[in-house]
Tab-separated table of C-alpha atoms and ligand atoms in Angstrom:
chain	number	residue	atom	x	y	z
A	1	MET	CA	-3.431	-0.123	-67.048
A	2	THR	CA	-5.085	0.457	-63.686
A	3	SER	CA	-8.295	2.386	-63.456
A	4	THR	CA	-8.769	4.782	-60.582
A	5	LEU	CA	-11.989	5.679	-58.825
A	6	PHE	CA	-11.802	8.822	-56.729
A	7	THR	CA	-14.541	8.836	-54.108
A	8	ASN	CA	-15.471	11.600	-51.691
A	9	VAL	CA	-13.793	14.431	-53.611
A	10	ASN	CA	-14.819	18.016	-54.185
A	11	ILE	CA	-14.614	18.269	-57.949
A	12	LEU	CA	-13.265	21.653	-58.989
A	13	ASP	CA	-13.616	22.187	-62.724
A	14	GLY	CA	-12.319	25.558	-63.859
A	15	ALA	CA	-15.123	25.872	-66.396
A	16	SER	CA	-17.850	25.605	-63.754
A	17	ASN	CA	-18.930	27.761	-60.839
A	18	GLY	CA	-17.305	25.970	-57.959
A	19	PRO	CA	-16.608	22.606	-56.425
A	20	VAL	CA	-19.242	19.911	-56.227
A	21	SER	CA	-18.773	16.779	-54.192
A	22	GLY	CA	-18.794	13.550	-56.106
A	23	GLU	CA	-16.750	10.813	-57.725
A	24	VAL	CA	-14.423	10.620	-60.722
A	25	VAL	CA	-13.223	7.621	-62.723
A	26	VAL	CA	-9.935	7.543	-64.609
A	27	ALA	CA	-9.123	4.779	-67.109
A	28	ASP	CA	-6.436	4.479	-69.761
A	29	GLY	CA	-5.094	7.903	-68.941
A	30	ARG	CA	-8.372	9.723	-69.346
A	31	ILE	CA	-11.238	10.857	-67.196
A	32	THR	CA	-14.078	8.535	-68.124
A	33	ALA	CA	-16.758	9.573	-65.639
A	34	VAL	CA	-17.545	12.547	-63.417
A	35	GLU	CA	-20.455	11.887	-61.092
A	36	PRO	CA	-21.677	14.719	-58.873
A	37	GLY	CA	-23.127	13.212	-55.719
A	38	GLY	CA	-21.288	9.954	-56.336
A	39	GLY	CA	-22.812	6.501	-56.321
A	40	ILE	CA	-20.450	4.870	-58.827
A	41	VAL	CA	-20.197	1.146	-58.146
A	42	PRO	CA	-16.502	0.195	-57.972
A	43	ARG	CA	-15.374	-2.353	-60.532
A	44	ALA	CA	-12.896	-5.102	-59.791
A	45	ASP	CA	-10.154	-3.278	-61.714
A	46	HIS	CA	-10.704	0.044	-59.925
A	47	ARG	CA	-8.191	1.243	-57.459
A	48	VAL	CA	-10.371	3.235	-55.085
A	49	ILE	CA	-8.859	6.440	-53.706
A	50	ASP	CA	-10.801	7.899	-50.817
A	51	GLY	CA	-10.489	11.620	-51.444
A	52	LYS	CA	-11.418	12.377	-47.824
A	53	GLY	CA	-13.302	15.471	-48.855
A	54	ARG	CA	-10.319	17.013	-50.583
A	55	THR	CA	-10.399	18.967	-53.855
A	56	LEU	CA	-9.834	17.224	-57.191
A	57	MET	CA	-8.881	19.653	-59.945
A	58	SER	CA	-6.922	19.878	-63.169
A	59	GLY	CA	-3.155	20.214	-63.038
A	60	LEU	CA	-1.944	23.781	-63.499
A	61	CYS	CA	-0.422	25.566	-66.475
A	62	ASP	CA	2.505	27.956	-66.336
A	63	ALA	CA	2.437	29.997	-69.529
A	64	HIS	CA	5.995	31.324	-69.285
A	65	THR	CA	8.488	28.657	-68.226
A	66	HIS	CA	12.248	28.389	-68.589
A	67	PHE	CA	13.459	24.913	-67.619
A	68	THR	CA	17.010	26.018	-68.439
A	69	TRP	CA	16.983	28.961	-66.029
A	70	ASN	CA	18.525	27.842	-62.775
A	71	SER	CA	17.622	29.433	-59.469
A	72	GLY	CA	21.059	30.880	-58.858
A	73	GLY	CA	20.136	34.132	-60.517
A	74	ASP	CA	23.497	34.728	-62.120
A	75	LEU	CA	22.665	35.111	-65.790
A	76	ASP	CA	26.306	35.128	-66.825
A	77	ALA	CA	26.650	31.756	-65.132
A	78	LEU	CA	23.695	30.619	-67.202
A	79	ALA	CA	25.504	31.644	-70.356
A	80	ASN	CA	28.765	30.010	-69.301
A	81	MET	CA	27.318	26.753	-68.019
A	82	GLN	CA	28.461	23.704	-69.996
A	83	LEU	CA	25.872	21.737	-71.884
A	84	GLU	CA	26.067	18.664	-69.681
A	85	GLU	CA	25.434	20.546	-66.453
A	86	HIS	CA	22.767	22.573	-68.167
A	87	MET	CA	20.833	19.465	-69.164
A	88	LEU	CA	20.751	18.408	-65.529
A	89	VAL	CA	19.403	21.799	-64.514
A	90	ALA	CA	16.591	21.423	-67.019
A	91	VAL	CA	15.824	17.844	-65.952
A	92	GLN	CA	15.584	19.021	-62.371
A	93	SER	CA	13.404	22.014	-63.280
A	94	ALA	CA	10.950	19.757	-65.078
A	95	ARG	CA	10.600	17.553	-62.031
A	96	ILE	CA	10.190	20.541	-59.705
A	97	LEU	CA	7.364	21.918	-61.841
A	98	LEU	CA	5.485	18.628	-61.790
A	99	ASP	CA	6.150	18.285	-58.052
A	100	SER	CA	4.517	21.715	-57.738
A	101	GLY	CA	1.290	20.656	-59.426
A	102	TYR	CA	2.115	21.933	-62.909
A	103	THR	CA	1.168	19.504	-65.657
A	104	MET	CA	1.360	22.057	-68.501
A	105	CYS	CA	4.250	24.437	-69.121
A	106	VAL	CA	4.838	26.713	-72.084
A	107	GLY	CA	8.540	27.090	-72.844
A	108	ALA	CA	9.449	30.745	-73.106
A	109	ALA	CA	13.045	30.365	-74.343
A	110	SER	CA	15.806	27.864	-73.827
A	111	ALA	CA	19.303	28.932	-72.786
A	112	LYS	CA	20.853	26.461	-75.216
A	113	GLU	CA	19.730	25.424	-78.640
A	114	ARG	CA	18.151	22.018	-78.184
A	115	ILE	CA	17.707	21.549	-74.439
A	116	ASP	CA	13.994	22.400	-74.363
A	117	ILE	CA	13.292	20.146	-77.312
A	118	VAL	CA	15.214	17.199	-75.874
A	119	ILE	CA	13.565	17.668	-72.470
A	120	ARG	CA	10.100	17.752	-74.046
A	121	ASN	CA	10.823	14.573	-75.968
A	122	ALA	CA	12.258	12.854	-72.894
A	123	ILE	CA	9.164	13.766	-70.870
A	124	ASN	CA	6.895	12.520	-73.637
A	125	ASP	CA	8.656	9.171	-73.964
A	126	GLY	CA	8.860	8.674	-70.194
A	127	THR	CA	12.649	8.949	-69.862
A	128	ILE	CA	12.281	11.747	-67.303
A	129	VAL	CA	9.357	13.151	-65.339
A	130	GLY	CA	7.905	16.569	-66.006
A	131	PRO	CA	4.871	18.478	-67.218
A	132	ARG	CA	3.566	18.501	-70.744
A	133	TYR	CA	5.815	21.000	-72.415
A	134	LEU	CA	5.812	23.276	-75.424
A	135	ALA	CA	9.479	23.515	-76.298
A	136	ASN	CA	11.253	26.718	-77.221
A	137	ALA	CA	14.770	27.549	-78.438
A	138	PRO	CA	17.149	30.438	-77.719
A	139	GLU	CA	15.285	33.715	-77.942
A	140	LEU	CA	15.851	35.868	-80.998
A	141	ALA	CA	17.026	39.428	-80.467
A	142	THR	CA	18.663	42.107	-82.572
A	143	PRO	CA	22.248	43.083	-81.701
A	144	ALA	CA	20.942	46.197	-79.961
A	145	GLY	CA	18.179	44.382	-78.101
A	146	VAL	CA	19.844	41.375	-76.482
A	147	LEU	CA	18.625	40.829	-72.908
A	148	VAL	CA	21.187	38.209	-71.910
A	149	HIS	CA	24.307	37.644	-73.940
A	150	GLY	CA	25.316	34.050	-74.435
A	151	ILE	CA	21.841	32.552	-74.289
A	152	THR	CA	20.385	34.534	-77.179
A	153	ARG	CA	20.474	34.006	-80.926
A	154	VAL	CA	21.337	37.386	-82.396
A	155	VAL	CA	19.523	38.196	-85.625
A	156	SER	CA	19.457	41.249	-87.809
A	157	GLY	CA	17.241	41.918	-90.768
A	158	VAL	CA	14.221	40.212	-92.244
A	159	GLU	CA	16.066	37.395	-93.983
A	160	ASP	CA	18.152	36.615	-90.922
A	161	VAL	CA	15.008	36.364	-88.782
A	162	ARG	CA	13.408	34.197	-91.442
A	163	ARG	CA	16.395	31.835	-91.505
A	164	ALA	CA	16.576	31.595	-87.706
A	165	THR	CA	12.859	30.939	-87.431
A	166	ARG	CA	13.028	28.221	-90.052
A	167	GLU	CA	15.966	26.572	-88.292
A	168	ILE	CA	14.254	26.683	-84.904
A	169	CYS	CA	11.065	25.225	-86.335
A	170	GLY	CA	13.093	22.624	-88.195
A	171	MET	CA	14.827	21.568	-84.979
A	172	GLY	CA	11.429	20.787	-83.533
A	173	ALA	CA	10.571	23.722	-81.301
A	174	ASP	CA	6.874	24.383	-80.720
A	175	VAL	CA	7.290	28.096	-80.092
A	176	VAL	CA	9.679	30.759	-81.414
A	177	LYS	CA	10.495	33.569	-78.992
A	178	LEU	CA	11.225	37.132	-80.057
A	179	ILE	CA	12.733	39.832	-77.892
A	180	LEU	CA	10.937	42.981	-78.979
A	181	SER	CA	11.465	45.266	-75.996
A	182	GLY	CA	14.122	45.634	-73.333
A	183	GLU	CA	14.246	44.670	-69.665
A	184	SER	CA	15.266	47.486	-67.396
A	185	ILE	CA	17.185	45.434	-64.834
A	186	THR	CA	19.882	45.175	-67.508
A	187	GLN	CA	20.341	48.985	-67.374
A	188	ARG	CA	21.203	48.620	-71.040
A	189	VAL	CA	18.028	47.694	-72.906
A	190	TRP	CA	14.876	49.322	-71.599
A	191	ALA	CA	11.314	48.147	-71.041
A	192	LYS	CA	9.863	51.110	-72.896
A	193	ASP	CA	12.123	50.756	-75.931
A	194	THR	CA	11.489	48.580	-78.991
A	195	TYR	CA	14.242	46.788	-80.870
A	196	MET	CA	12.749	44.883	-83.811
A	197	THR	CA	11.177	46.183	-86.975
A	198	ASP	CA	7.722	45.252	-88.190
A	199	GLY	CA	9.342	43.407	-91.082
A	200	GLU	CA	11.396	41.238	-88.746
A	201	VAL	CA	8.429	40.377	-86.551
A	202	ALA	CA	6.257	39.626	-89.569
A	203	ALA	CA	8.923	37.320	-91.039
A	204	ALA	CA	9.072	35.259	-87.838
A	205	VAL	CA	5.290	34.992	-87.697
A	206	GLU	CA	5.034	34.061	-91.369
A	207	GLU	CA	7.671	31.332	-91.160
A	208	ALA	CA	6.446	29.857	-87.875
A	209	HIS	CA	2.835	29.811	-88.982
A	210	ARG	CA	3.817	28.289	-92.312
A	211	VAL	CA	4.766	25.105	-90.466
A	212	GLY	CA	2.111	25.224	-87.765
A	213	LYS	CA	4.323	26.670	-85.030
A	214	ARG	CA	3.680	29.731	-82.887
A	215	VAL	CA	5.478	32.918	-81.982
A	216	ALA	CA	5.794	34.355	-78.482
A	217	ALA	CA	7.318	37.722	-77.705
A	218	HIS	CA	8.895	39.557	-74.825
A	219	ALA	CA	6.987	42.804	-75.272
A	220	ARG	CA	6.947	45.382	-72.512
A	221	SER	CA	6.895	48.631	-74.506
A	222	THR	CA	3.658	49.985	-75.954
A	223	GLU	CA	5.017	49.824	-79.488
A	224	SER	CA	6.202	46.231	-79.117
A	225	ILE	CA	2.798	45.188	-77.768
A	226	LYS	CA	1.154	46.743	-80.813
A	227	GLN	CA	3.608	44.983	-83.112
A	228	CYS	CA	2.532	41.676	-81.580
A	229	LEU	CA	-1.144	42.395	-82.056
A	230	ARG	CA	-0.816	43.903	-85.510
A	231	LEU	CA	1.540	41.277	-86.926
A	232	GLY	CA	0.047	38.051	-85.581
A	233	VAL	CA	2.235	37.103	-82.614
A	234	ASP	CA	0.374	34.348	-80.759
A	235	ILE	CA	1.584	34.737	-77.181
A	236	VAL	CA	2.421	38.135	-75.721
A	237	TYR	CA	4.645	38.123	-72.658
A	238	HIS	CA	4.606	40.974	-70.151
A	239	ALA	CA	2.592	43.597	-72.103
A	240	SER	CA	3.335	46.100	-69.365
A	241	TYR	CA	2.621	49.413	-71.037
A	242	ILE	CA	-0.820	49.108	-72.597
A	243	ASP	CA	-2.521	52.253	-73.839
A	244	ASP	CA	-6.157	52.496	-74.955
A	245	GLU	CA	-5.305	51.603	-78.529
A	246	ALA	CA	-3.345	48.516	-77.434
A	247	ALA	CA	-6.264	47.443	-75.224
A	248	ASP	CA	-8.601	47.764	-78.213
A	249	MET	CA	-6.186	45.753	-80.357
A	250	PHE	CA	-6.004	43.040	-77.694
A	251	GLU	CA	-9.769	42.896	-77.483
A	252	ALA	CA	-10.038	42.549	-81.259
A	253	ARG	CA	-7.794	39.461	-81.040
A	254	LYS	CA	-9.162	38.030	-77.808
A	255	ASP	CA	-10.092	34.720	-79.425
A	256	ASP	CA	-6.626	33.911	-80.764
A	257	VAL	CA	-4.084	35.716	-78.609
A	258	PHE	CA	-2.800	34.839	-75.146
A	259	VAL	CA	-1.119	37.199	-72.746
A	260	ALA	CA	1.016	36.212	-69.769
A	261	PRO	CA	2.205	39.223	-67.813
A	262	GLY	CA	4.776	37.408	-65.709
A	263	LEU	CA	3.479	39.335	-62.766
A	264	HIS	CA	5.526	37.592	-60.118
A	265	TRP	CA	8.763	38.653	-61.759
A	266	LEU	CA	7.786	42.313	-61.413
A	267	ILE	CA	6.469	41.916	-57.880
A	268	ALA	CA	9.393	39.899	-56.588
A	269	THR	CA	11.970	42.104	-58.311
A	270	LEU	CA	10.467	45.085	-56.548
A	271	GLU	CA	9.441	43.652	-53.217
A	272	GLU	CA	11.560	40.589	-52.486
A	273	ALA	CA	14.857	40.891	-54.338
A	274	ALA	CA	16.585	42.934	-51.623
A	275	ALA	CA	17.376	39.734	-49.775
A	276	TYR	CA	19.326	38.676	-52.874
A	277	GLY	CA	21.292	41.887	-53.167
A	278	TYR	CA	18.973	43.881	-55.434
A	279	PRO	CA	17.466	46.594	-53.242
A	280	ARG	CA	14.038	48.096	-53.824
A	281	GLU	CA	15.584	51.498	-54.519
A	282	ALA	CA	17.563	50.004	-57.392
A	283	ALA	CA	14.444	48.385	-58.848
A	284	GLU	CA	12.460	51.588	-58.508
A	285	ALA	CA	15.281	53.633	-60.032
A	286	VAL	CA	15.044	51.687	-63.295
A	287	GLY	CA	11.259	51.829	-63.362
A	288	TYR	CA	9.947	48.552	-61.923
A	289	LYS	CA	7.510	50.285	-59.555
A	290	GLU	CA	5.964	52.224	-62.411
A	291	GLU	CA	5.977	49.139	-64.616
A	292	LEU	CA	4.213	47.003	-62.015
A	293	ASP	CA	1.595	49.702	-61.454
A	294	GLU	CA	1.021	50.017	-65.213
A	295	SER	CA	0.897	46.256	-65.656
A	296	ILE	CA	-1.741	45.875	-62.952
A	297	VAL	CA	-3.923	48.539	-64.588
A	298	GLY	CA	-3.438	47.017	-68.040
A	299	MET	CA	-4.057	43.399	-67.064
A	300	THR	CA	-7.112	44.329	-65.027
A	301	GLU	CA	-8.494	46.055	-68.108
A	302	LEU	CA	-7.658	43.136	-70.428
A	303	HIS	CA	-9.348	40.735	-68.035
A	304	ARG	CA	-12.422	42.984	-67.949
A	305	ARG	CA	-12.509	42.877	-71.739
A	306	GLY	CA	-12.348	39.094	-71.876
A	307	VAL	CA	-8.776	38.750	-73.144
A	308	LYS	CA	-7.072	35.491	-72.161
A	309	VAL	CA	-4.675	36.453	-69.357
A	310	LEU	CA	-2.629	33.514	-68.028
A	311	PRO	CA	-0.418	33.026	-64.994
A	312	GLY	CA	3.251	32.262	-65.551
A	313	GLY	CA	5.830	34.475	-64.009
A	314	ASP	CA	9.283	33.948	-65.445
A	315	TYR	CA	10.353	31.642	-62.633
A	316	GLY	CA	13.908	30.379	-62.370
A	317	PHE	CA	15.714	33.497	-61.212
A	318	ALA	CA	17.222	33.856	-57.755
A	319	TRP	CA	14.190	35.562	-56.256
A	320	THR	CA	11.678	33.627	-58.337
A	321	PRO	CA	12.761	30.025	-57.813
A	322	HIS	CA	11.139	27.183	-59.741
A	323	GLY	CA	8.423	25.582	-57.688
A	324	THR	CA	6.968	28.829	-56.357
A	325	ASN	CA	4.981	29.316	-59.590
A	326	ALA	CA	1.572	29.188	-57.928
A	327	ARG	CA	2.251	32.577	-56.396
A	328	ASP	CA	1.063	33.968	-59.716
A	329	LEU	CA	-2.482	32.791	-58.976
A	330	GLU	CA	-2.514	34.676	-55.699
A	331	HIS	CA	-1.296	37.797	-57.506
A	332	PHE	CA	-4.133	37.438	-60.008
A	333	VAL	CA	-6.593	37.486	-57.109
A	334	GLU	CA	-4.893	40.042	-54.880
A	335	ARG	CA	-3.636	42.476	-57.501
A	336	LEU	CA	-5.746	41.996	-60.638
A	337	GLY	CA	-9.125	41.449	-59.020
A	338	PHE	CA	-9.690	37.960	-60.379
A	339	THR	CA	-12.003	35.818	-58.278
A	340	PRO	CA	-10.274	32.631	-57.115
A	341	MET	CA	-12.373	30.697	-59.645
A	342	GLU	CA	-11.279	33.049	-62.425
A	343	ALA	CA	-7.648	32.527	-61.441
A	344	ILE	CA	-8.155	28.762	-61.494
A	345	HIS	CA	-9.869	29.041	-64.880
A	346	ALA	CA	-6.862	30.994	-66.178
A	347	ALA	CA	-4.419	28.393	-64.848
A	348	THR	CA	-6.316	25.330	-66.045
A	349	VAL	CA	-8.919	25.835	-68.778
A	350	LEU	CA	-6.815	28.481	-70.516
A	351	GLY	CA	-3.844	26.151	-70.139
A	352	GLY	CA	-5.684	23.670	-72.321
A	353	GLU	CA	-6.359	26.462	-74.788
A	354	ILE	CA	-2.770	27.710	-74.985
A	355	PHE	CA	-1.768	24.088	-75.614
A	356	LEU	CA	-4.318	24.121	-78.436
A	357	ARG	CA	-5.948	21.103	-76.792
A	358	PRO	CA	-9.017	22.697	-75.189
A	359	ASN	CA	-10.998	19.469	-75.426
A	360	GLU	CA	-8.329	17.360	-73.712
A	361	LEU	CA	-6.471	19.471	-71.165
A	362	GLY	CA	-7.360	21.742	-68.264
A	363	ARG	CA	-10.677	20.400	-67.033
A	364	VAL	CA	-12.158	17.696	-64.857
A	365	ALA	CA	-14.623	16.405	-67.389
A	366	PRO	CA	-15.239	13.140	-69.244
A	367	GLY	CA	-12.858	12.616	-72.149
A	368	TYR	CA	-10.151	14.882	-70.753
A	369	LEU	CA	-6.667	13.578	-70.085
A	370	ALA	CA	-6.280	12.657	-66.436
A	371	ASP	CA	-3.847	15.361	-65.314
A	372	LEU	CA	-5.207	15.923	-61.826
A	373	LEU	CA	-4.363	17.390	-58.451
A	374	LEU	CA	-5.802	16.211	-55.166
A	375	VAL	CA	-5.556	19.207	-52.879
A	376	ASP	CA	-5.981	19.222	-49.118
A	377	GLY	CA	-7.893	22.511	-49.078
A	378	ASP	CA	-10.266	24.540	-51.214
A	379	PRO	CA	-8.510	26.590	-53.913
A	380	SER	CA	-11.879	27.985	-55.008
A	381	THR	CA	-11.861	30.132	-51.887
A	382	ASN	CA	-8.106	30.314	-51.283
A	383	VAL	CA	-5.756	29.900	-54.243
A	384	ALA	CA	-2.742	30.314	-51.952
A	385	VAL	CA	-3.196	26.732	-50.792
A	386	LEU	CA	-1.717	25.694	-54.156
A	387	GLN	CA	1.637	27.141	-53.095
A	388	ASP	CA	1.934	24.632	-50.268
A	389	HIS	CA	3.360	21.461	-51.748
A	390	ASP	CA	2.380	19.497	-48.649
A	391	LYS	CA	-1.245	20.268	-49.494
A	392	LEU	CA	-0.827	18.774	-52.958
A	393	VAL	CA	-1.403	15.282	-51.624
A	394	GLY	CA	-1.910	13.737	-55.059
A	395	ILE	CA	-0.501	14.619	-58.484
A	396	MET	CA	-1.593	12.557	-61.479
A	397	LYS	CA	-0.483	12.902	-65.072
A	398	ASP	CA	-1.803	10.797	-67.936
A	399	GLY	CA	-3.769	8.758	-65.426
A	400	ALA	CA	-0.714	7.687	-63.416
A	401	PHE	CA	0.224	9.087	-60.030
A	402	HIS	CA	3.397	11.136	-59.916
A	403	LYS	CA	2.547	11.679	-56.253
A	404	ASP	CA	0.334	9.022	-54.742
A	405	PRO	CA	-2.132	10.361	-52.140
A	406	ASP	CA	-2.060	7.181	-50.058
A	407	VAL	CA	1.732	7.300	-49.919
A	408	THR	CA	1.605	11.010	-49.057
A	409	ASP	CA	-0.692	10.321	-46.127
A	410	LEU	CA	1.427	7.399	-45.002
A	411	LEU	CA	4.635	9.455	-45.109
A	412	ALA	CA	2.928	12.310	-43.291
A	413	GLY	CA	1.997	9.887	-40.543
A	414	ARG	CA	-1.679	10.645	-40.935
A	415	THR	CA	-3.521	7.873	-39.169
A	416	ALA	CA	-6.970	6.581	-39.968
A	417	PRO	CA	-8.823	8.445	-37.156
A	418	GLU	CA	-7.137	11.721	-38.093
A	419	LEU	CA	-8.187	11.275	-41.671
A	420	ALA	CA	-11.739	10.435	-40.674
A	421	GLY	CA	-11.725	13.712	-38.728
A	422	ALA	CA	-10.415	15.584	-41.757
A	423	ALA	CA	-13.180	14.138	-43.892
A	424	ALA	CA	-15.823	15.257	-41.400
A	425	ARG	CA	-14.595	18.866	-41.389
B	501	ZN	ZN1	11.109	34.876	-69.575
C-alpha cells in the first residue's frame, strides 16, 4: 500500500486550539506521523502531496443520517418505493455523503429492514463507496406514535418492543431507533406529546445493551427527553423542549450520552421550505418557530454544561438534501454560539466518540485512521467553507484517496503558477 506524505499543510486537529503548519505521514491506512513545522525526509515509497498551504483535518461525522431517505421529500413515495430502487437510493446517498467530506455517519433509521445493514457491509468490504456507517433498521413506534407509515415497525407493549429489538440486533444493526415523541409537520403526532411507556423504552435499552448495541430516540417532548436520560438511551435526537430538570439530567449523563438536535431540519423547515410548497406560516402554525427557539436555548445550555452536542440534521428531505450536511456546523456557530473550533470538535472528535472509537477516529494524530480532508480554506475561522464541495480538494478514507487533490487541481485547470500564488497567500 502506498504511503502518503502531506507537506505544507495547516494541520487542524479538533482536539487542539487551531491549525499549525506542518507535515503528516499516512501509511497502511493510518496516520503515522504529525510533524508541526515539517522537516520530514520523504522516503522512496512516499507519494508526496504538496498541500499548498491548505487545511488538513479529520473527515466529518453526521450523527443523524438516513441513507434511505431520498431528496424528493415525498414520504409516501419513500414508503411505496420498491426494494430494488430503494437500494440504489441508499448507494447514491452513501457516495454523496463521502463526496461531501463525511467519513462517519450514524444511521438514524432505515426505511426498509435490511438496507442500512447491507449498505454498511458493502462499504466495509469495498463493494461501494461511502462513509463509515453505524447501521440502523426501521424505527420502532407505537400504533399511536408512527411518524411515517410504511417505513416504521409498529410495536405495542413491552414484550413486543423486546422482540423487535432482539430481531433488529440479530439482523446486525448497530443502533435501534425509538420514536418517543411526535413530529408536528405530520399534523397528527405532535412534538410535545409522548407515545411510549417507560417500560417499552427500558425493554429496548435492556435488550440492545445486552448484546452490545445502542439505542437512539426521536425525542422532542420534555417527557420523552427525560425518558431517554432516565432509562439509558444512548443517543438523543432533537431534544427540543428541555426544562431545567432535563438539563440537569443531561449533565449527569454527559460522559455517556450524545445529543444531536438536527438543527438544520428545524431551520430549513421554517425558513427554506416555502420554495418546496411548505410555507413559513404553515410551519409556524404547527409550532416549528417555537420549537426552533426552544431548541436553540436548550442546546446552548447543554453545550455550556459540557454535554456532547453533535451536528447531524436529518438530511434527505426535499429541503434538506443529502450533501448539504455541513450547514449544521454553521448553525452551531451562528445559532448556538459555538466557536468554529468547537463546531469542528463536535463534528470530528465527538464523531470518534459516538463511533466508540475515540482513539482511532476524528483526529489528525498519530495512530488514528487516515480519514482526512484537504480543504482549500480555513474552517477554524469559517466553517461555512466546508459546505463548498469545490473547496474539499482532497478526501481520504482509510489512507486511500476518494478524491485525489492532484486530480482535483488538474480538473479545475489550476496551473502551477496559480497554485504557487495560492500557497503564498
Ligand atoms: Zn431522522
